[in-house]
Structure formats: structure tokens, C-alpha cells
Short mmCIF file of C-alpha atoms in Angstrom, two decimals:
data_model
loop_
_atom_site.label_atom_id
_atom_site.label_comp_id
_atom_site.label_asym_id
_atom_site.label_seq_id
_atom_site.Cartn_x
_atom_site.Cartn_y
_atom_site.Cartn_z
CA MET A 1 -27.60 54.09 -18.22
CA ALA A 2 -28.65 52.01 -15.31
CA SER A 3 -29.48 48.75 -16.65
CA ILE A 4 -32.73 47.25 -15.88
CA PHE A 5 -31.57 43.32 -15.26
CA ARG A 6 -30.23 41.33 -12.60
CA ARG A 7 -26.99 39.32 -12.82
CA ARG A 8 -26.21 36.17 -11.05
CA ASN A 9 -22.35 36.38 -9.74
CA LYS A 10 -20.98 33.20 -11.38
CA THR A 11 -18.87 34.05 -14.55
CA TYR A 12 -17.91 32.03 -17.55
CA THR A 13 -15.99 32.11 -20.27
CA LEU A 14 -17.44 30.93 -23.74
CA LYS A 15 -16.69 27.61 -24.02
CA GLU A 16 -17.86 26.62 -19.89
CA PHE A 17 -20.83 28.60 -21.00
CA TYR A 18 -21.69 26.47 -24.17
CA GLU A 19 -20.63 23.49 -22.12
CA SER A 20 -22.45 24.28 -19.01
CA ASN A 21 -25.82 23.33 -21.19
CA VAL A 22 -27.79 26.55 -20.19
CA THR A 23 -31.26 26.30 -21.37
CA LEU A 24 -31.99 28.54 -24.34
CA PRO A 25 -33.03 31.52 -24.75
CA VAL A 26 -31.19 33.62 -22.06
CA ILE A 27 -29.75 37.23 -21.80
CA ILE A 28 -25.86 37.27 -21.33
CA TYR A 29 -24.15 40.31 -19.71
CA ILE A 30 -20.20 40.61 -21.17
CA ASP A 31 -18.17 40.87 -18.16
CA GLN A 32 -14.97 41.00 -20.11
CA GLY A 33 -14.49 41.53 -23.77
CA PHE A 34 -11.92 41.03 -26.44
CA ALA A 35 -10.67 43.10 -29.40
CA GLY A 36 -10.00 40.95 -32.28
CA ASN A 37 -9.05 41.85 -36.45
CA ASN A 38 -12.62 42.27 -37.05
CA ALA A 39 -15.99 42.37 -36.25
CA VAL A 40 -16.78 38.74 -35.85
CA GLU A 41 -13.81 38.87 -33.18
CA THR A 42 -14.60 42.00 -31.40
CA ILE A 43 -16.81 42.08 -28.45
CA GLY A 44 -16.85 45.16 -26.12
CA ALA A 45 -17.50 44.51 -21.89
CA GLY A 46 -20.87 45.93 -20.60
CA GLN A 47 -23.21 44.95 -23.21
CA TYR A 48 -26.09 42.60 -23.07
CA PHE A 49 -27.14 39.68 -25.48
CA PHE A 50 -29.76 37.83 -26.04
CA ILE A 51 -28.71 34.44 -27.00
CA HIS A 52 -31.11 32.36 -28.65
CA ALA A 53 -29.43 29.57 -30.78
CA VAL A 54 -26.32 27.86 -31.16
CA TYR A 55 -25.04 27.45 -34.75
CA ARG A 56 -22.20 25.17 -36.09
CA GLN A 57 -20.55 25.82 -39.28
CA ARG A 58 -18.57 23.68 -41.57
CA ARG A 59 -14.78 25.15 -42.41
CA ALA A 60 -12.04 24.65 -44.18
CA MET A 61 -8.48 25.08 -42.51
CA THR A 62 -6.20 26.25 -44.97
CA ARG A 63 -2.62 27.99 -45.23
CA GLY A 64 -1.68 30.80 -47.72
CA ASN A 65 0.21 34.02 -47.80
CA ILE A 66 -2.02 37.40 -47.69
CA PRO A 67 0.53 39.99 -48.80
CA ALA A 68 -1.88 42.74 -47.46
CA VAL A 69 -1.60 41.21 -44.45
CA SER A 70 1.93 39.44 -43.78
CA ALA A 71 5.30 38.54 -45.46
CA ASP A 72 4.75 35.01 -43.49
CA LYS A 73 2.13 32.21 -44.34
CA CYS A 74 -0.76 32.12 -41.98
CA LEU A 75 -3.90 30.05 -41.31
CA ILE A 76 -6.95 30.95 -43.11
CA SER A 77 -10.70 29.52 -42.32
CA ILE A 78 -12.93 29.56 -44.85
CA PRO A 79 -16.64 28.24 -44.79
CA LEU A 80 -17.34 25.04 -46.82
CA SER A 81 -20.40 27.31 -48.47
CA TYR A 82 -18.47 30.47 -49.16
CA PRO A 83 -19.70 31.42 -52.60
CA ILE A 84 -16.44 31.23 -54.43
CA LYS A 85 -14.64 28.68 -56.62
CA PHE A 86 -11.11 27.09 -56.60
CA ARG A 87 -8.76 25.34 -58.85
CA ARG A 88 -6.96 22.18 -57.39
CA VAL A 89 -3.49 22.43 -58.46
CA GLU A 90 -2.69 19.15 -59.56
CA SER A 91 1.34 19.96 -60.45
CA ARG A 92 3.53 23.12 -61.15
CA LEU A 93 1.48 23.32 -64.62
CA LYS A 94 -1.47 21.87 -64.47
CA VAL A 95 -4.62 22.85 -62.35
CA GLY A 96 -8.26 21.67 -62.13
CA HIS A 97 -11.84 22.92 -63.33
CA GLU A 98 -13.28 25.39 -61.23
CA ASP A 99 -15.18 23.80 -58.11
CA PHE A 100 -16.53 24.91 -54.70
CA MET A 101 -14.53 24.19 -51.57
CA TRP A 102 -17.13 21.41 -50.46
CA SER A 103 -17.33 19.83 -53.40
CA LEU A 104 -13.57 19.57 -53.44
CA LEU A 105 -13.34 18.05 -50.19
CA ARG A 106 -15.92 15.81 -50.86
CA LYS A 107 -13.69 14.28 -53.99
CA PHE A 108 -10.44 14.72 -52.74
CA ASP A 109 -8.94 13.86 -49.04
CA PRO A 110 -6.59 16.67 -47.74
CA PRO A 111 -3.85 17.91 -47.83
CA PHE A 112 -4.10 19.51 -51.57
CA GLN A 113 -3.71 22.93 -52.76
CA VAL A 114 -5.90 25.28 -54.51
CA GLN A 115 -5.68 28.22 -56.28
CA MET A 116 -8.56 30.94 -55.76
CA SER A 117 -10.59 31.55 -58.93
CA ARG A 118 -9.14 34.06 -61.26
CA THR A 119 -12.26 34.51 -63.45
CA ASP A 120 -14.48 35.43 -60.44
CA GLN A 121 -12.06 37.98 -58.64
CA ARG A 122 -13.44 39.49 -55.44
CA ARG A 123 -12.34 41.92 -52.68
CA LEU A 124 -11.74 40.14 -49.59
CA ASP A 125 -11.58 41.67 -46.07
CA THR A 126 -8.66 39.86 -44.30
CA GLY A 127 -8.67 41.40 -40.67
CA PRO A 128 -8.35 45.34 -40.84
CA CYS A 129 -6.59 44.80 -44.38
CA SER A 130 -8.41 44.39 -47.59
CA THR A 131 -6.86 42.17 -50.61
CA THR A 132 -8.14 40.34 -54.00
CA THR A 133 -8.62 36.94 -54.54
CA SER A 134 -5.87 37.29 -57.50
CA GLU A 135 -3.72 38.86 -54.84
CA MET A 136 -3.54 35.48 -52.59
CA SER A 137 -1.01 32.46 -53.06
CA ASN A 138 -1.97 29.05 -53.28
CA LEU A 139 -3.61 27.95 -50.35
CA LEU A 140 -2.91 24.40 -48.97
CA VAL A 141 -6.14 22.64 -47.76
CA MET A 142 -5.13 21.01 -44.48
CA GLY A 143 -8.32 19.46 -43.54
CA LYS A 144 -11.87 20.65 -42.18
CA TYR A 145 -13.60 21.15 -39.02
CA LYS A 146 -16.87 22.41 -37.25
CA GLU A 147 -16.78 26.15 -36.15
CA ILE A 148 -19.91 26.88 -33.22
CA TYR A 149 -21.53 30.55 -32.63
CA LEU A 150 -23.67 31.71 -30.00
CA LEU A 151 -26.28 33.69 -31.79
CA GLY A 152 -27.92 36.30 -30.56
CA ASN A 153 -28.66 40.40 -30.54
CA LEU A 154 -27.45 43.33 -28.74
CA ILE A 155 -30.08 44.49 -26.03
CA ASN A 156 -30.31 48.12 -24.83
CA GLN A 157 -29.37 47.54 -20.95
CA GLY A 158 -32.04 50.58 -20.35
CA THR A 159 -35.09 49.51 -21.61
CA GLY A 160 -34.39 45.85 -22.90
CA ALA A 161 -35.22 46.74 -26.51
CA LEU A 162 -33.37 45.03 -29.09
CA TYR A 163 -30.57 47.42 -30.86
CA TYR A 164 -30.39 45.49 -34.53
CA LYS A 165 -32.64 43.16 -36.07
CA GLN A 166 -29.41 41.16 -37.54
CA VAL A 167 -28.08 38.41 -35.68
CA ALA A 168 -24.49 38.66 -34.10
CA ALA A 169 -22.43 35.22 -34.52
CA ILE A 170 -20.08 35.38 -31.17
CA PRO A 171 -17.40 32.33 -31.90
CA LEU A 172 -16.57 30.22 -29.08
CA TYR A 173 -13.29 30.24 -29.73
CA LEU A 174 -12.64 33.86 -28.72
CA PRO A 175 -10.11 33.95 -25.63
CA ASP A 176 -10.32 35.83 -22.57
CA VAL A 177 -14.47 36.78 -23.20
CA GLU A 178 -16.13 36.09 -19.52
CA ILE A 179 -20.06 36.56 -19.18
CA SER A 180 -22.51 36.09 -16.97
CA VAL A 181 -26.10 35.07 -17.12
CA VAL A 182 -28.97 37.55 -16.33
CA ASP A 183 -31.75 35.91 -14.49
CA GLY A 184 -34.14 38.72 -14.05
CA PHE A 185 -35.25 42.21 -13.55
CA ALA A 186 -32.92 44.37 -11.17
CA GLU A 187 -36.54 45.69 -9.56
CA GLY A 188 -39.84 44.88 -10.15
CA ILE A 189 -42.18 42.02 -10.38
CA ASN A 190 -39.99 38.89 -11.50
CA ASP A 191 -43.17 36.76 -12.69
CA ARG A 192 -43.12 39.07 -15.87
CA TRP A 193 -39.60 38.01 -17.23
CA MET A 194 -40.95 34.98 -18.47
CA LEU A 195 -42.83 36.47 -20.48
CA TYR A 196 -40.71 39.20 -21.74
CA ILE A 197 -38.32 36.39 -22.80
CA ASP A 198 -40.85 34.79 -24.60
CA LYS A 199 -41.60 37.92 -26.73
CA LEU A 200 -38.28 38.71 -27.60
CA TYR A 201 -37.73 35.01 -28.87
CA ALA A 202 -40.91 35.33 -30.85
CA PHE A 203 -39.51 38.05 -32.31
CA ALA A 204 -36.08 36.36 -33.36
CA LEU A 205 -38.06 33.54 -34.65
CA GLN A 206 -39.94 35.80 -36.77
CA GLU A 207 -37.85 38.80 -37.98
CA ILE A 208 -34.27 37.91 -37.63
CA ASP A 209 -32.18 37.45 -40.42
CA LEU A 210 -28.34 35.77 -40.13
CA HIS A 211 -25.77 36.06 -42.48
CA VAL A 212 -24.27 32.55 -41.99
CA ARG A 213 -21.97 33.03 -44.99
CA HIS A 214 -20.13 36.33 -44.21
CA GLY A 215 -20.52 36.67 -40.43
CA ASN A 216 -21.12 39.73 -38.76
CA ARG A 217 -21.45 42.83 -40.70
CA GLU A 218 -18.57 45.55 -39.92
CA SER A 219 -21.25 48.26 -39.47
CA ARG A 220 -22.62 46.75 -36.10
CA GLY A 221 -19.72 48.46 -34.50
CA MET A 222 -19.06 45.59 -31.98
#
């Protein structure tokens, strides 16, 4: 399908794009994609996205063992607002009361160990595998940091319409991804360009929902 959009020649990494202070909203083209372990970390080349916001999420960096994923301990990033409770491990035989991660980090300075809730057991998707909270080892909470995402929606390159109502969150940390900026229509009168962008933005503000706790849905097919 031929694209109705005109792209600039310059390409950016996601970090370069963010640091260039490009005025939002804007349409970008994925020149080079990346295949990650899940929907959040996978983005296909040849797609157009209407980027309308930046989202910053506070997360805890932990280390632990997930048998379904690897026999070795690995880094696990957990949103501070994630609706699962943890218990701080005080000694080999003693654990504290259940509490949310954001609350524990207010009360205690890292590093400290936690167990996931044993009363609120859940099934978790960790990359291509699935596990339960009861199967995970103690986690070493090493600190907290802020993750940055570009928020946008996939666009049909032939019609300019949005494919999805739900927002896609594109993490800035994705390696190797290269993008270019769309600055107009390939043909026709470009004084209609800003009117088109304004209409997309109005829809984004009024209709689009962001699942900030859980990220992109697997059914998105990104």
C-alpha cells in the first residue's frame, strides 16, 4: 500500500528523537524496528505512529530468579504502582507485613529483599513465558528509576486513519530502533496538514486510553 505521507531524510534513534525536543504531536516512521521479548519491547519496521505525549513511569529495579525464564538470576523492572503487594524479608525466618512497592521504598532504603504476596497469587507474563508469583524467588530491590515512553497510535499509511483506540507505549531504551519524522502529505495541498494533525490530536485527548500499569496489550500485534 502506497503511503500518503512525506518523510524527512534525517533518521533518529528513539533517544535522539526525545532529546531533539521535537514539538508534539508528530507522526513518525519506523525505519528500523526491534524484536523484543514481549509486546512492549517489539516494534516493526515500516509502521507509522502518531506520537502525542511522553509518559514517565517510576519503576523499581530488582534482581531475582524466574525459573520459567532462566536458571540464572536476572534483572526485573517493576512499576512502583503495580497492584501486587510484597513482604520485606527481615531475616531467614521473618518477613514483614504485605505492602505495595512504592510504600516499601518510602519506608526503607535499598538494597533490601522482598517476597511477592503469597495471599494474592497471580499469573505473570515474563517475555515469551508465563509464571506465577509463588514460583518467583526472593527479589533484591536495588533502587528506583524513571522510565520514559513515547505514547502514540498506529496509523494506516494509506488512509491516515488510526488503527487502534488504545495507546502504544514505545520505551526509549529499545536498542537499534531508527525513526524519521513525517512533515506533510506526499501529494496534495499541505496547508491541510495542520488541520489533519489537530483532528488526530483532538481524538487522542478525548478517546484514547492508556494502560499505564500493564503496558501494551499482547493482542496489539506490534
